[in-house]
mmCIF file of C-alpha atoms in Angstrom:
data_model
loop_
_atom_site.group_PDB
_atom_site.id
_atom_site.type_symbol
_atom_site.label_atom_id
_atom_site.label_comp_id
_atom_site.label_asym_id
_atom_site.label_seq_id
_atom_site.Cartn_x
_atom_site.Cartn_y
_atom_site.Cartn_z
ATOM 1 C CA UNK Y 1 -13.908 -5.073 10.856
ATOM 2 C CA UNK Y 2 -14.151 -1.328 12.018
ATOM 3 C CA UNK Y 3 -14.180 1.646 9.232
ATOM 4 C CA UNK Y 4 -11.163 3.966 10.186
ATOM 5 C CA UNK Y 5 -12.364 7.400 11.587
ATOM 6 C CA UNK Y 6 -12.360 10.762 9.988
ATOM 7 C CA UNK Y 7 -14.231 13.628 11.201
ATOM 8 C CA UNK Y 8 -17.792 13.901 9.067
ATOM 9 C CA UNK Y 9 -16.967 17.450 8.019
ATOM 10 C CA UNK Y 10 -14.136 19.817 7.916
ATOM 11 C CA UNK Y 11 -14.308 23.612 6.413
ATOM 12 C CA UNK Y 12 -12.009 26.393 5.376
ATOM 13 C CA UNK Y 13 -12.130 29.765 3.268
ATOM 14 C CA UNK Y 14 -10.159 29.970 0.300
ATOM 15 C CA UNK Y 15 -6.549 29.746 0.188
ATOM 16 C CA UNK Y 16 -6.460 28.621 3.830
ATOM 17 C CA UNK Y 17 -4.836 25.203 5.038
ATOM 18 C CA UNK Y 18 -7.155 22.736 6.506
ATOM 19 C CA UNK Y 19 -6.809 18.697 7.152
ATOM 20 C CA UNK Y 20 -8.422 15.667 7.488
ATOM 21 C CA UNK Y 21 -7.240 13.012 10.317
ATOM 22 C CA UNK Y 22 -8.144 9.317 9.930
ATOM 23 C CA UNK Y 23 -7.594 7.150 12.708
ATOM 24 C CA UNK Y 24 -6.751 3.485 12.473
ATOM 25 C CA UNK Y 25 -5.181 0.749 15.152
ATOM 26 C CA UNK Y 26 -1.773 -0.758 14.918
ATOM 27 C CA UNK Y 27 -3.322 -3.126 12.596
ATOM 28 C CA UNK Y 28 -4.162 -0.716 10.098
ATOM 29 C CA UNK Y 29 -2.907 2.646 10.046
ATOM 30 C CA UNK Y 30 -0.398 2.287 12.205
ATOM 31 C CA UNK Y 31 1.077 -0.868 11.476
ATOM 32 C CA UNK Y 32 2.004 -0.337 7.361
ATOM 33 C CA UNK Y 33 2.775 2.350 5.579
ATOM 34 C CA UNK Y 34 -0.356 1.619 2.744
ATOM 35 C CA UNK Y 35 -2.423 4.516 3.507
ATOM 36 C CA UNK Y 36 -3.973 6.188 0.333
ATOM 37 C CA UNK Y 37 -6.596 9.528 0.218
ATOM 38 C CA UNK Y 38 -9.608 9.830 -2.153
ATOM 39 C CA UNK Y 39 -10.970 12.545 -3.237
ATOM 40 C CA UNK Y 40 -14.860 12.361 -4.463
ATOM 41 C CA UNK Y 41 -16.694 15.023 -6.126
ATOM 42 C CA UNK Y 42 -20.843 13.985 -6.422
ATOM 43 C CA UNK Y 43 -21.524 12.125 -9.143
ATOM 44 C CA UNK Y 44 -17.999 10.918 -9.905
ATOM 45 C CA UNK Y 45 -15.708 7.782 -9.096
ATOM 46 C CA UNK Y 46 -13.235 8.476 -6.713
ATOM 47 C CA UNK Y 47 -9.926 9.845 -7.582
ATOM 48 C CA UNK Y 48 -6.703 8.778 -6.083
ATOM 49 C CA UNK Y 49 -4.950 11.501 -4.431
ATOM 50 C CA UNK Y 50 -2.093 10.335 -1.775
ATOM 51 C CA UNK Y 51 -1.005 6.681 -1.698
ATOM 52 C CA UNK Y 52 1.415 5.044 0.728
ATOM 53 C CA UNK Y 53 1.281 7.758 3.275
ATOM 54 C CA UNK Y 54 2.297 10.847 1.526
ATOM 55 C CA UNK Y 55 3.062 10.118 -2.212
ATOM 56 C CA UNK Y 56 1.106 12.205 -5.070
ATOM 57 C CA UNK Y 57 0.111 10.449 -8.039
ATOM 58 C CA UNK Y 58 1.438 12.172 -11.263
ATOM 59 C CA UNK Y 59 -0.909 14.734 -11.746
ATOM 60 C CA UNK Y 60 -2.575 15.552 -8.384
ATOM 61 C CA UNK Y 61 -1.684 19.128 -7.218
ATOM 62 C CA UNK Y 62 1.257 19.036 -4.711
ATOM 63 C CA UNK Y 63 -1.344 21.294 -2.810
ATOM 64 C CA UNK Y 64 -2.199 17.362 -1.646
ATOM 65 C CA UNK Y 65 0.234 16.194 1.079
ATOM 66 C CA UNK Y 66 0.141 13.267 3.238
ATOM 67 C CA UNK Y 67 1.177 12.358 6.924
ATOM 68 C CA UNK Y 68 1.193 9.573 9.454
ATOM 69 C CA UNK Y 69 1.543 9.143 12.885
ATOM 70 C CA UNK Y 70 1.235 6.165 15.478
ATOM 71 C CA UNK Y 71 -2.271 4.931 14.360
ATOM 72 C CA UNK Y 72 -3.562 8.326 12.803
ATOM 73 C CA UNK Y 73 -2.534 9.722 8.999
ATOM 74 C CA UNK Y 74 -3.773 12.995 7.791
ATOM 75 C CA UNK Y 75 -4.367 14.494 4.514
ATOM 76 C CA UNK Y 76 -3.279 18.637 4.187
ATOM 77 C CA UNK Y 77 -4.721 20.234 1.809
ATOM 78 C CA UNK Y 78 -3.136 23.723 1.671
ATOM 79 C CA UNK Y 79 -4.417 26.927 -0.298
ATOM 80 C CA UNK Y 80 -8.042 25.747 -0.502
ATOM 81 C CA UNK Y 81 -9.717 26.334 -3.562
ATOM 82 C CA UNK Y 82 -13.479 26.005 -4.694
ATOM 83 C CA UNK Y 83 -12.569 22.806 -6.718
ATOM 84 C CA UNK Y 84 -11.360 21.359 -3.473
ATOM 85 C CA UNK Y 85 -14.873 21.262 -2.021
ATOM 86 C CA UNK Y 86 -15.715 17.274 -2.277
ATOM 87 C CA UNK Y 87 -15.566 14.138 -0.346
ATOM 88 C CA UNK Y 88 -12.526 12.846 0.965
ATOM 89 C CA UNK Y 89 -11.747 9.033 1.959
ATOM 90 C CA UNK Y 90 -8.968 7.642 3.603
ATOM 91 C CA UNK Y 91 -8.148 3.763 3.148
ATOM 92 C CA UNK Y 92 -5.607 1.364 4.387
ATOM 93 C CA UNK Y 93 -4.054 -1.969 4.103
ATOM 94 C CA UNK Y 94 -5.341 -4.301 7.295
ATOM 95 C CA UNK Y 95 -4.126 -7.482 8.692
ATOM 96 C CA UNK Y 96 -7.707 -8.652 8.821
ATOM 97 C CA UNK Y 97 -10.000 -9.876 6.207
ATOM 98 C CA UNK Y 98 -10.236 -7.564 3.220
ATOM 99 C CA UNK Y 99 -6.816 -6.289 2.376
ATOM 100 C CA UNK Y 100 -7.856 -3.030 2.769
ATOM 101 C CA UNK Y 101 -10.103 -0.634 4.678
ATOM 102 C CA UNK Y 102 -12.203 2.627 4.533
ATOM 103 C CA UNK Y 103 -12.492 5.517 6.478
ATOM 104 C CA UNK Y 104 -16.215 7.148 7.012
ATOM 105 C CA UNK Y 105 -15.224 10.075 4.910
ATOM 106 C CA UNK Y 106 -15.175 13.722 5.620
ATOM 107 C CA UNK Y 107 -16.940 16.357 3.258
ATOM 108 C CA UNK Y 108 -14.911 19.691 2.961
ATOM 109 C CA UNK Y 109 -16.775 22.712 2.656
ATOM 110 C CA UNK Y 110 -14.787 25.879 1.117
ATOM 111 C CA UNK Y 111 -16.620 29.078 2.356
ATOM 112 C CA UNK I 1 -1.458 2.398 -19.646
ATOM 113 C CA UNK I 2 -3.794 0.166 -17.228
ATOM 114 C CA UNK I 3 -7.738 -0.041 -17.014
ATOM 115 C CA UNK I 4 -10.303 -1.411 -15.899
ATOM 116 C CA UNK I 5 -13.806 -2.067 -16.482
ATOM 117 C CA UNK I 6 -17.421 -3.120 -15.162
ATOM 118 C CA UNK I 7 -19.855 -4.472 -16.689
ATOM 119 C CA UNK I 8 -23.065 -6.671 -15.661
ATOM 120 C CA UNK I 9 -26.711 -6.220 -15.679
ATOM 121 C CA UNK I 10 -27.956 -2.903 -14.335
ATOM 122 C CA UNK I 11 -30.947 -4.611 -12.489
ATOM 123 C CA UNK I 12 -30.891 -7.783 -10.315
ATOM 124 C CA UNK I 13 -34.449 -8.709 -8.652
ATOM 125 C CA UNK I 14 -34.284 -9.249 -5.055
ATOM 126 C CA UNK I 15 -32.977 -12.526 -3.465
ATOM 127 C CA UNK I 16 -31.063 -13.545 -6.592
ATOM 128 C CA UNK I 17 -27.325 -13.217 -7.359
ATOM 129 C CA UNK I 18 -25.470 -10.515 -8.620
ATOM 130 C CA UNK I 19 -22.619 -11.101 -11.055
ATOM 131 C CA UNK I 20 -20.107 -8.470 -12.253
ATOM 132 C CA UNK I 21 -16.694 -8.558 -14.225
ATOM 133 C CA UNK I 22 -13.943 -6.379 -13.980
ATOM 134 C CA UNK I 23 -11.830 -6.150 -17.280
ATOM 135 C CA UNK I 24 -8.251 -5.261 -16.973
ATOM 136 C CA UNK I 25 -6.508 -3.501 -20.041
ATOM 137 C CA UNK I 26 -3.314 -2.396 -20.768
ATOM 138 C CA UNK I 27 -1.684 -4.968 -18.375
ATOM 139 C CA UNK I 28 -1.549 -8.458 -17.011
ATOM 140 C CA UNK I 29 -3.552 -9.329 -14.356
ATOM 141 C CA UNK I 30 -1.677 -12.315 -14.174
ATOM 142 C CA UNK I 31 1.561 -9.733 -12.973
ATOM 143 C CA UNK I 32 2.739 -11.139 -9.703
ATOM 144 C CA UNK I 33 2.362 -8.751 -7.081
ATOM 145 C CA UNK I 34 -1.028 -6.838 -7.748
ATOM 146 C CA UNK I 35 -4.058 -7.620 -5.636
ATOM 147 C CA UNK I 36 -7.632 -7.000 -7.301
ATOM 148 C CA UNK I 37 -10.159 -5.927 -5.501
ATOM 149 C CA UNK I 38 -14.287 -4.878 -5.365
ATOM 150 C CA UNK I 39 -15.813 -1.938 -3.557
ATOM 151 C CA UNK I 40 -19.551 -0.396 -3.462
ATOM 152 C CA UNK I 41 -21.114 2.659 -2.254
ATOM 153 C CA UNK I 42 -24.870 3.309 -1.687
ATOM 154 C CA UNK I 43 -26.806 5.897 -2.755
ATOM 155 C CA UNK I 44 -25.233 8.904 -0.460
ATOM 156 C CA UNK I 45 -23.496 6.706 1.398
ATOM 157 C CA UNK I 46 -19.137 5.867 2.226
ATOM 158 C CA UNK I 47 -17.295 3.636 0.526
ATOM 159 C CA UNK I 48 -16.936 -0.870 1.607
ATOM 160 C CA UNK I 49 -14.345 -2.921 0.386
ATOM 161 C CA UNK I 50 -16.281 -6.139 -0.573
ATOM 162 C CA UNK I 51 -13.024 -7.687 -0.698
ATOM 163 C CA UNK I 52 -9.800 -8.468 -2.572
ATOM 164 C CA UNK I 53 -8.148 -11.368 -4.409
ATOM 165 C CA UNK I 54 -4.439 -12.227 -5.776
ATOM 166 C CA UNK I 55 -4.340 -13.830 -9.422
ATOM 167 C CA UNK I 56 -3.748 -17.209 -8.016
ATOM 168 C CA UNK I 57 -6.995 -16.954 -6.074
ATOM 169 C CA UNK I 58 -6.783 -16.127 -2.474
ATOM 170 C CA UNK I 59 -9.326 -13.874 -1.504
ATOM 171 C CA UNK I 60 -10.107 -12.037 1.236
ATOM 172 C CA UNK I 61 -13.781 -10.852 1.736
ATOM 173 C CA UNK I 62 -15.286 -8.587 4.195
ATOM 174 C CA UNK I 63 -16.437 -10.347 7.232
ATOM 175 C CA UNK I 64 -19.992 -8.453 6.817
ATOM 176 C CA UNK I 65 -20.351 -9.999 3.034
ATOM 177 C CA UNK I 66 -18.585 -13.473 3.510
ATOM 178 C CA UNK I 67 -20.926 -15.300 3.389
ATOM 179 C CA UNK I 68 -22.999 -14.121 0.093
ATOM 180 C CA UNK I 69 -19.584 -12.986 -1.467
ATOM 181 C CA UNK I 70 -17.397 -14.972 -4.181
ATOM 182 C CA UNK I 71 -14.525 -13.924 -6.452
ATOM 183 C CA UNK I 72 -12.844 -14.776 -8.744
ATOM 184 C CA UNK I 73 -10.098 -14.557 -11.780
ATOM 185 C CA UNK I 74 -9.866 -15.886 -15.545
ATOM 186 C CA UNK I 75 -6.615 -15.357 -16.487
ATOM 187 C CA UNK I 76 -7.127 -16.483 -20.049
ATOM 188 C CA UNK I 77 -9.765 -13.395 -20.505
ATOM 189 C CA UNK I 78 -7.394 -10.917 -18.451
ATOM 190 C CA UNK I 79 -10.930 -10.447 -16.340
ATOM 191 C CA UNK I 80 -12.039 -10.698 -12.708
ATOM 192 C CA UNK I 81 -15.505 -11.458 -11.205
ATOM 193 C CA UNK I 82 -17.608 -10.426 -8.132
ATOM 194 C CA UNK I 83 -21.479 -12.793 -7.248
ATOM 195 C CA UNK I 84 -23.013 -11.207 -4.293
ATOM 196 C CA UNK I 85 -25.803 -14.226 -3.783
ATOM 197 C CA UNK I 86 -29.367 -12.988 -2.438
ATOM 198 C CA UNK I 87 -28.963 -9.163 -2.527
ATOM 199 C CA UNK I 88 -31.495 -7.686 -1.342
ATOM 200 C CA UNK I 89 -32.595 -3.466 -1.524
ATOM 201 C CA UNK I 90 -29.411 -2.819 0.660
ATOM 202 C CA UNK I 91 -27.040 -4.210 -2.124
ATOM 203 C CA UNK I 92 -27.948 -1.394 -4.041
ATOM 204 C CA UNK I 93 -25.017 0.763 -4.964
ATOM 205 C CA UNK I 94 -22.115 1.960 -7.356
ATOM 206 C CA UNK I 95 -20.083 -1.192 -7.166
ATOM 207 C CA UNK I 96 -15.839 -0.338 -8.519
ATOM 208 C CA UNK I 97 -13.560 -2.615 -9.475
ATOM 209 C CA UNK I 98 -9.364 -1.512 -8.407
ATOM 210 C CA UNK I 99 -6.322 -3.000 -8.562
ATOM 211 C CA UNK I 100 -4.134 -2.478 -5.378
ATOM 212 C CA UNK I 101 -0.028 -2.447 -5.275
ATOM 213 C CA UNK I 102 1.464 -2.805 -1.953
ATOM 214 C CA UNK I 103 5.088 -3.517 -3.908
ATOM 215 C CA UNK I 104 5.790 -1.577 -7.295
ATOM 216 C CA UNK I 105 4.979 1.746 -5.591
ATOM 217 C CA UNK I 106 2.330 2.915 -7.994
ATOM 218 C CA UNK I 107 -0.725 3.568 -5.979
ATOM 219 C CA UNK I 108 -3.898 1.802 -6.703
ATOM 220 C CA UNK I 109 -6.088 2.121 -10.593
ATOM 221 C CA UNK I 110 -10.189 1.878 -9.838
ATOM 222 C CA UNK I 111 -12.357 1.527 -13.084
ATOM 223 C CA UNK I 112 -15.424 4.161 -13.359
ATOM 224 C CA UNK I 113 -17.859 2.224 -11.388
ATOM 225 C CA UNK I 114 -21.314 0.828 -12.420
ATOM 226 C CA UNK I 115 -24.683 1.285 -11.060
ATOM 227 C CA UNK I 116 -26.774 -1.716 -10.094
ATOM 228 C CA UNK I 117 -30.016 -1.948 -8.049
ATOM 229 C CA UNK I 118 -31.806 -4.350 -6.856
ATOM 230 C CA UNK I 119 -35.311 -4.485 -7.704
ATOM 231 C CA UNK I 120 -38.626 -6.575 -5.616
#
């Protein structure tokens, strides 16, 4: 099965709104509303930022906000901030053989 | 509140099998509903679903793995497990255990991750 795609890089200045698209096909993306956002700074495990489309776990900044549409969902993250500057994943349920599926990530650079 | 753990040997020597096990805290892995799944990342690399299991024991495995991959659950020790037979250099990676909820609402829980490479 295919990753989803997200554009390899995406960069903003502080307090500036930027976003991240991942694109899917109706059997992913735009078929169920399971898509969740990761956020990955070097070193660490991947932490859990939007799930099912555009809902914040308690705790992540409501800076984080989530979108979908047709086979494409998008992560906003508005006033950018230094700690922002990580990798960002995008995954969602599939018909096909895992369950679930990754996006190729996008690292955000804050200038 | 729910957690979850790897553990398994650091090092596995080329063409042998790798064996993890996720341990759940905190809950029931047993809880109808949940899915359980395995993911790895190389060295500076994205993230792979290896693939994903319910308690009763359908799994679903990534077609790329398939054939090397097998999971699965013991209920009585609240734990999951992942063998990845004849890894070779490429199965080197950070390898995460999760839980996934497509029906409570709650988002998905992935344990910290452990490192395991695969030595000639």
């Amino acid at each position: 099965q295919s990753a989803l795609t997200q554009p390899a890089s995406v960069s903003g200045s502080p307090g500036q709104s930027i976003t991240i698209s991942c694109t899917g096909t109706s059997s992913d993306v735009g078929g169920y509303n399971y898509v969740s956002w990761y956020q990955q700074h070097p070193g660490k495990a991947p932490k859990l930022m939007i799930y099912d489309v555009s809902n914040r776990p308690s705790g992540v900044s409501n800076r984080f906000s989530g979108s979908k549409s047709g086979n494409t969902a998008s992560l906003t993250i508005s006033g950018l901030q230094a700690e922002d500057e990580a990798d960002y994943y995008c995954s969602s349920y599939t018909s096909s053989s895992t369950l679930e599926v990754f996006g190729t990530g996008t690292k955000v650079t804050v200038l | 509140q729910l957690q979850l753990q790897e553990s398994g040997p650091g090092l596995v020597k080329a063409s042998e099998t790798l064996s993890l096990t996720c341990t759940v805290s905190g809950g029931s892995l047993s809880r109808s509903s949940y899915y359980w799944g395995w993911i790895r990342q190389p060295p500076g690399k994205g993230l792979e679903w290896i693939g994903s299991m319910y308690y009763s024991g359908s799994t679903y495995y990534n077609p790329s793995l398939k054939s090397r991959v097998t999971m699965s659950v013991d209920t009585s020790k609240n734990q999951f497990s992942l063998k990845l037979s004849f890894v070779t250099a490429a199965d080197t990676a950070v390898y995460y255990c999760a839980r996934l909820d497509y029906y409570y609402g709650s988002g998905s829980i992935w344990g910290q991750g452990t490192m395991v490479t695969v030595s000639s």
